[in-house]
mmCIF file of C-alpha atoms and ligand atoms in Angstrom:
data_model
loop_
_atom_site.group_PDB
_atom_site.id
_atom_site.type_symbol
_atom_site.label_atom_id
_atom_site.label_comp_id
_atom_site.label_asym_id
_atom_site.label_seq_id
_atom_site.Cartn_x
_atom_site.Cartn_y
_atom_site.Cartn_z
ATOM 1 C CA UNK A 103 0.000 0.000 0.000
ATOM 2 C CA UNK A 104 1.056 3.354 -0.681
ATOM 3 C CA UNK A 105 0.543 6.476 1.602
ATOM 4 C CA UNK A 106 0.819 9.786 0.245
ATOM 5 C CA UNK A 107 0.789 12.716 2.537
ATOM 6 C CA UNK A 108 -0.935 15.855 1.052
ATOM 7 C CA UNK A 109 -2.553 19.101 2.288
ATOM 8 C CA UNK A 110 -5.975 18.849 3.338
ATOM 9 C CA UNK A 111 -8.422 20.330 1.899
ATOM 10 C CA UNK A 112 -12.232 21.144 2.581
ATOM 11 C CA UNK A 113 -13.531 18.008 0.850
ATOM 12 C CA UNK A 114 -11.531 16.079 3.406
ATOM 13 C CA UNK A 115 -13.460 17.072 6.743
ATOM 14 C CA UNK A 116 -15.364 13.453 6.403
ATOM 15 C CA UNK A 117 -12.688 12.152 5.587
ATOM 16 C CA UNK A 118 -10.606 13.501 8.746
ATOM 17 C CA UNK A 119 -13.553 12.864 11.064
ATOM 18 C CA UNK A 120 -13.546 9.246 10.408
ATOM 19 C CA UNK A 121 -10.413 9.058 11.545
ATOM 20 C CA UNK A 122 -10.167 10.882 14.259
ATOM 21 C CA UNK A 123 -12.853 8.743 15.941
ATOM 22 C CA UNK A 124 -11.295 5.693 14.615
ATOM 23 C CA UNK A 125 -7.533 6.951 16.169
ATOM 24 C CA UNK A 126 -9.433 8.338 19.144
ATOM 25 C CA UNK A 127 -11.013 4.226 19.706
ATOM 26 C CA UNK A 128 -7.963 2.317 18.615
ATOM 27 C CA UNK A 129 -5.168 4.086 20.247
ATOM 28 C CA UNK A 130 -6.645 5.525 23.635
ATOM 29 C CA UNK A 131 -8.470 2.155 24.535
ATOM 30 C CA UNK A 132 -5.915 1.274 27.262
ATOM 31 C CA UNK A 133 -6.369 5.226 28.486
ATOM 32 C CA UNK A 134 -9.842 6.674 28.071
ATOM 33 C CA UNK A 135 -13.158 4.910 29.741
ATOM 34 C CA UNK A 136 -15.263 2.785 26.963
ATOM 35 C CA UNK A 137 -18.151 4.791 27.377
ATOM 36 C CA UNK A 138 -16.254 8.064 26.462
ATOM 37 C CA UNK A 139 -14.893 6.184 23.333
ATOM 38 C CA UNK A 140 -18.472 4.867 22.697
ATOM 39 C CA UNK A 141 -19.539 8.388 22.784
ATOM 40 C CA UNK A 142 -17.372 9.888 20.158
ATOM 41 C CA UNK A 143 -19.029 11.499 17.050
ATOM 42 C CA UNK A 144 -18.120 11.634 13.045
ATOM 43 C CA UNK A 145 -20.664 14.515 12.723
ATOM 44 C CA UNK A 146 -19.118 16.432 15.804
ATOM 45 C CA UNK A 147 -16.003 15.832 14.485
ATOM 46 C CA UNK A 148 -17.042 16.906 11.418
ATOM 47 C CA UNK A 149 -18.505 20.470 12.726
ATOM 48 C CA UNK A 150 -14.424 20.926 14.426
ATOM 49 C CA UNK A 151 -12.641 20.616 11.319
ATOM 50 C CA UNK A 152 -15.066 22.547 9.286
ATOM 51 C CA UNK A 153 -14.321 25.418 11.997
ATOM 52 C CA UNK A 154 -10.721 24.394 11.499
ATOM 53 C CA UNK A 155 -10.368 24.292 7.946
ATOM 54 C CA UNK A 156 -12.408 27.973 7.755
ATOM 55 C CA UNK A 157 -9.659 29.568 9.995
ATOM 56 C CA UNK A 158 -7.644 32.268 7.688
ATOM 57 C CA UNK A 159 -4.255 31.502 9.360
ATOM 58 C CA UNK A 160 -1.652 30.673 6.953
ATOM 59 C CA UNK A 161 0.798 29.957 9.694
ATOM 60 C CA UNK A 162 -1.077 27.179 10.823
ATOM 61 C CA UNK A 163 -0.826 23.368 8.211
ATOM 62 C CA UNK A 164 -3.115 20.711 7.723
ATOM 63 C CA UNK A 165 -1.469 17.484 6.425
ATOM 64 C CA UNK A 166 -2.964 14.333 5.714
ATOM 65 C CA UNK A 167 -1.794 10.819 4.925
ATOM 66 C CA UNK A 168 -4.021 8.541 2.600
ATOM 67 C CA UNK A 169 -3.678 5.235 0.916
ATOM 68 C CA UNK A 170 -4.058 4.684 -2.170
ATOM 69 C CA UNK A 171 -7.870 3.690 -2.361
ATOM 70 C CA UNK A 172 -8.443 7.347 -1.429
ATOM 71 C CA UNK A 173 -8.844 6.583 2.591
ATOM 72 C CA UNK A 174 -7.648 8.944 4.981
ATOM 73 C CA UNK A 175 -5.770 6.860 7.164
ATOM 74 C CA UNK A 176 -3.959 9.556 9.591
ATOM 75 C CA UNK A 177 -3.369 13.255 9.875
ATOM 76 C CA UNK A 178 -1.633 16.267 11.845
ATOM 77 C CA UNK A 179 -2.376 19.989 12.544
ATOM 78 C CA UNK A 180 -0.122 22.118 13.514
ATOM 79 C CA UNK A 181 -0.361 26.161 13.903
ATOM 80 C CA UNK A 182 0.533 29.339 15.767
ATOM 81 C CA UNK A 183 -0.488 28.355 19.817
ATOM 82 C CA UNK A 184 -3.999 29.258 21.054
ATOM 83 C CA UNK A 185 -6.072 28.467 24.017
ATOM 84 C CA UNK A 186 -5.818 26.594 27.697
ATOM 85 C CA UNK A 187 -2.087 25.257 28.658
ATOM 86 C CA UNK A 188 -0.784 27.601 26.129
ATOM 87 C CA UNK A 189 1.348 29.562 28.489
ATOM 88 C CA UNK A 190 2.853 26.316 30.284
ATOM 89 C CA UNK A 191 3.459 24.877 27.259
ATOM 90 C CA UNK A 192 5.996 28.029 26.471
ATOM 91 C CA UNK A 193 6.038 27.584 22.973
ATOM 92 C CA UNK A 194 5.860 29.699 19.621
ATOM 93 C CA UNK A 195 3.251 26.642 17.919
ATOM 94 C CA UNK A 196 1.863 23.684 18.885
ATOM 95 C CA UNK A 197 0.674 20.156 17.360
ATOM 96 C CA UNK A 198 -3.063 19.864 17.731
ATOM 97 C CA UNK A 199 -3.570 16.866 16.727
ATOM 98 C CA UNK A 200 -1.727 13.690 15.486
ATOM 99 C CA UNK A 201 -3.972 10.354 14.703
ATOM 100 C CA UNK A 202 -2.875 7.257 12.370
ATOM 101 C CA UNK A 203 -4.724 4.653 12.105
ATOM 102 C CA UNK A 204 -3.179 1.379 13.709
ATOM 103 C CA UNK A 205 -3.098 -0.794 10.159
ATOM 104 C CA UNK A 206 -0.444 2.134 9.004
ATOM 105 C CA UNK A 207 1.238 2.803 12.313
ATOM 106 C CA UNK A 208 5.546 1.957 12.447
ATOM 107 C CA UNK A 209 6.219 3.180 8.672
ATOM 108 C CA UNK A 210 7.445 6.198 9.252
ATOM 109 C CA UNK A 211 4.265 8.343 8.333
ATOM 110 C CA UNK A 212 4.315 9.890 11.629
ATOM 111 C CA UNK A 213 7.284 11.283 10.815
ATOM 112 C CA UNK A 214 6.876 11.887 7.398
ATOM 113 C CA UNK A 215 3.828 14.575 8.741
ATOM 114 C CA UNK A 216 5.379 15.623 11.612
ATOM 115 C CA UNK A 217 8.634 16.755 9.661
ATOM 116 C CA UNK A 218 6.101 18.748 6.690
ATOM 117 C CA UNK A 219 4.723 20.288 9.622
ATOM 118 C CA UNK A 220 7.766 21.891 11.412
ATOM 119 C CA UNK A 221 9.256 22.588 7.739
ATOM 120 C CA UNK A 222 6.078 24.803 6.980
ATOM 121 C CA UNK A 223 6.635 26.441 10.521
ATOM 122 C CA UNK A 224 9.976 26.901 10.310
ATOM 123 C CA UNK A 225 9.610 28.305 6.444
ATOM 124 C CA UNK A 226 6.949 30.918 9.115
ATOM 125 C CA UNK A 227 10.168 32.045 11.182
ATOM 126 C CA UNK A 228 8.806 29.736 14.536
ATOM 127 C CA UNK A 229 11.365 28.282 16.199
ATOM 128 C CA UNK A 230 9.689 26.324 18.968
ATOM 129 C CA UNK A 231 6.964 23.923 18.691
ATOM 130 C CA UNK A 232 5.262 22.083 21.584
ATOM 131 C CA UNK A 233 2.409 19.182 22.114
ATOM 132 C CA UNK A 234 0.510 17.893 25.109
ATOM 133 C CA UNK A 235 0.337 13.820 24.569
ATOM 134 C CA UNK A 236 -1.596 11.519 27.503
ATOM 135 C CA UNK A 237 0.871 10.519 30.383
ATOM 136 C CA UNK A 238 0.211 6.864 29.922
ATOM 137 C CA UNK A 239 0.652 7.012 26.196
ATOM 138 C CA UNK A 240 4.063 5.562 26.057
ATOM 139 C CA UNK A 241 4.457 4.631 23.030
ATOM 140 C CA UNK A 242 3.957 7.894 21.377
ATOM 141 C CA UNK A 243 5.872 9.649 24.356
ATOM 142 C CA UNK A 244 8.981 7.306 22.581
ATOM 143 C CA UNK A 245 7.807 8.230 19.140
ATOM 144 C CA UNK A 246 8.093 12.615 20.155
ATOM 145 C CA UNK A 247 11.795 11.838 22.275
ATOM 146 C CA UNK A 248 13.055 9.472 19.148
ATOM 147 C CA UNK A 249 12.095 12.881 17.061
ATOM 148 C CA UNK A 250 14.495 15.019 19.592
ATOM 149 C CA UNK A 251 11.259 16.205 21.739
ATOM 150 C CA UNK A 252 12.347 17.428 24.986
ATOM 151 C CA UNK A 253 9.417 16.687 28.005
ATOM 152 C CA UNK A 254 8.284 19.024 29.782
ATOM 153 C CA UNK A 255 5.500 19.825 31.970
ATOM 154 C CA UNK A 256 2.339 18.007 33.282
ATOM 155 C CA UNK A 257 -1.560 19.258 33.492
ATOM 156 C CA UNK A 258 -4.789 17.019 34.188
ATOM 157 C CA UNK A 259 -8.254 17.771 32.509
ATOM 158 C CA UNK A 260 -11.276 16.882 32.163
ATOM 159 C CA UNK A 261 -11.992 14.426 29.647
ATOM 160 C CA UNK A 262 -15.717 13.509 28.676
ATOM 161 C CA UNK A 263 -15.643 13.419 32.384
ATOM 162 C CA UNK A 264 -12.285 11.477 32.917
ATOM 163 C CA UNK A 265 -9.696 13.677 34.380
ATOM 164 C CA UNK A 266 -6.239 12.724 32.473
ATOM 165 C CA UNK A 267 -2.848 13.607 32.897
ATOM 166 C CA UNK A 268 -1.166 14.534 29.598
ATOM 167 C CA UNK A 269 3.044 15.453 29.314
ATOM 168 C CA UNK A 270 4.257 18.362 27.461
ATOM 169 C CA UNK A 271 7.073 17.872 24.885
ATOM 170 C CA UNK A 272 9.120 20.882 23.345
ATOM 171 C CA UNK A 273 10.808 20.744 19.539
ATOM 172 C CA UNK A 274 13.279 23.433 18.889
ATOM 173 C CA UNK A 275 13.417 24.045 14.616
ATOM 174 C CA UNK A 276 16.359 24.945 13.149
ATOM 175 C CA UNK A 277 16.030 28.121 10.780
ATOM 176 C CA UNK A 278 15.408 27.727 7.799
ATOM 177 C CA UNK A 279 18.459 29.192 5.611
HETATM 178 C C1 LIG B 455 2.452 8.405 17.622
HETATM 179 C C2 LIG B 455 2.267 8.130 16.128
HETATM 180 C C3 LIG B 455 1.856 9.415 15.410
HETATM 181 C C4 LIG B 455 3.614 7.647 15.574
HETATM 182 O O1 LIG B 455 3.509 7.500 14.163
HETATM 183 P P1 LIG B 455 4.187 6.257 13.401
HETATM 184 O O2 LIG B 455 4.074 6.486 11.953
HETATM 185 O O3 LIG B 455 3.622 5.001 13.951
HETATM 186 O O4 LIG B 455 5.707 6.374 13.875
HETATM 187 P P2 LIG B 455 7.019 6.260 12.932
HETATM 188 O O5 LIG B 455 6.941 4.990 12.171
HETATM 189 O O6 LIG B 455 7.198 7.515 12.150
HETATM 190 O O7 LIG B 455 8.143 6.122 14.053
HETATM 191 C C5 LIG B 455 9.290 6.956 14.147
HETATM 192 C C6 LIG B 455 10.087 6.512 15.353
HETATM 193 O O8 LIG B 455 9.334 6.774 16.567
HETATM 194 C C7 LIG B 455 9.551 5.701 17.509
HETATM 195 N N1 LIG B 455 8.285 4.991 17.729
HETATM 196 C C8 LIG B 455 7.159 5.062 16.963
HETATM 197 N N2 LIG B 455 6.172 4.282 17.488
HETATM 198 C C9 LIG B 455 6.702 3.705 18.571
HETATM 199 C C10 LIG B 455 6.197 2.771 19.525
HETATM 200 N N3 LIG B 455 4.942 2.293 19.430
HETATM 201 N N4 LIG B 455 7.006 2.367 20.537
HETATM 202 C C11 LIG B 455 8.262 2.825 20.629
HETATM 203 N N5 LIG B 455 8.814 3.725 19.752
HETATM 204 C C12 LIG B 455 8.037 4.144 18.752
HETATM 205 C C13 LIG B 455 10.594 4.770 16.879
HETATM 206 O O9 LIG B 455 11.868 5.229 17.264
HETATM 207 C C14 LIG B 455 10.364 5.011 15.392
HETATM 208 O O10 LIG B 455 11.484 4.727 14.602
HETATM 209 P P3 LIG B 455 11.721 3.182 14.109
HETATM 210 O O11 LIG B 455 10.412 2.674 13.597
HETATM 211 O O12 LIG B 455 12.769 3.353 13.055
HETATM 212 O O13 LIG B 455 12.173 2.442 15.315
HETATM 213 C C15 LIG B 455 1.202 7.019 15.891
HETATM 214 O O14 LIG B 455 1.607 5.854 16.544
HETATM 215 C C16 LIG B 455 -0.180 7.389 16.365
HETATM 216 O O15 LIG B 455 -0.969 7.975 15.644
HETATM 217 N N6 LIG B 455 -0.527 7.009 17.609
HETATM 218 C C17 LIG B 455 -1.868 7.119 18.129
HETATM 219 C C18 LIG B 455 -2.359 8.495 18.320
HETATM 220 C C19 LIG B 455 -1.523 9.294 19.257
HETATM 221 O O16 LIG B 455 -1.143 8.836 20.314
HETATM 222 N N7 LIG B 455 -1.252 10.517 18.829
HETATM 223 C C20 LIG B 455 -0.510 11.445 19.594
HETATM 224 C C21 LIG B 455 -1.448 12.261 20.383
HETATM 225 S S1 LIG B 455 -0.542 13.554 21.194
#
């Protein structure tokens, strides 16, 4: 099978949504309570990346990965940092979300769209990118330090009524000559 990685684009919000929930029930099963997994939502989903993919801020990238049968099998946003835990996270950007599905997990597409991500940012002049990922999610707490991520600090939320711990992890980019 062959995975392309390529911007995405309006069209894709299904697409996206799919899997997102999918990611959201096959990799936080060991994590997040089965009711809260149960409760997940294409068409909420849906609504969030049609707000995403309307946001005018061309610092910000959308990548996606799909196979070639025209499935979206993972994805990553990255952009400028917004919102709660962005002042303990320090950083000039942050990852907002990174989901593969597991049947293309441990190819490398991770960091295939992790690397166009901090080359658009860099290409932006930011120099520091950060992510919160789940405390217990070890393996993709080994994936961020095997990409040079540096750990940082801890929060807990509220999650669909499940308070969490989640780790930071800070990326400093080289500029971009
Ligand atoms: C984390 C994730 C994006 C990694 O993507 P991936 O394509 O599977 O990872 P890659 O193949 O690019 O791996 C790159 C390196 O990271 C490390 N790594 C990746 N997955 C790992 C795992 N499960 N255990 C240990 N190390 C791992 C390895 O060093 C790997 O290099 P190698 O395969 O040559 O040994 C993917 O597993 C995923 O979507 N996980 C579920 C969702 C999630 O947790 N997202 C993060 C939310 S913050």
């Amino acid at each position: 099978m062959t995975i392309s990685i390529r911007d995405g684009r309006e069209t894709d919000v299904e697409g996206i949504a799919k899997a997102h929930v999918q990611g959201w029930r096959e990799s936080y099963k060991d994590f997040l309570a089965p009711e809260a997994l149960a409760g997940l939502s294409v068409e909420e989903r849906m609504q969030m990346w049609r707000g995403a993919l309307a946001e005018p801020e061309p610092r910000a990238k959308l990548l996606v990965a799909e196979d070639d049968g025209g499935e979206i099998v993972g994805f990553i946003r990255g952009g400028p940092i917004r919102g709660e835990g962005a002042e303990l996270l320090g950083t000039e950007a942050e990852i907002f979300a990174l989901y593969l599905l597991d049947k293309v997990k441990r190819q490398g597409i991770g960091r295939r769209l992790m690397r166009g991500v901090f080359d658009h940012l860099a290409a932006h002049g930011i120099r520091s990118v950060g992510l919160w990922v789940l405390r217990d999610n070890l393996a993709s707490r080994c994936f961020y330090v095997a990409l040079g991520g540096q750990p940082g600090p801890e929060q807990s939320f509220d999650l669909r009524g499940q308070m969490v711990a989640e780790v930071a992890y800070r990326f400093e980019l080289a500029p971009q000559l």
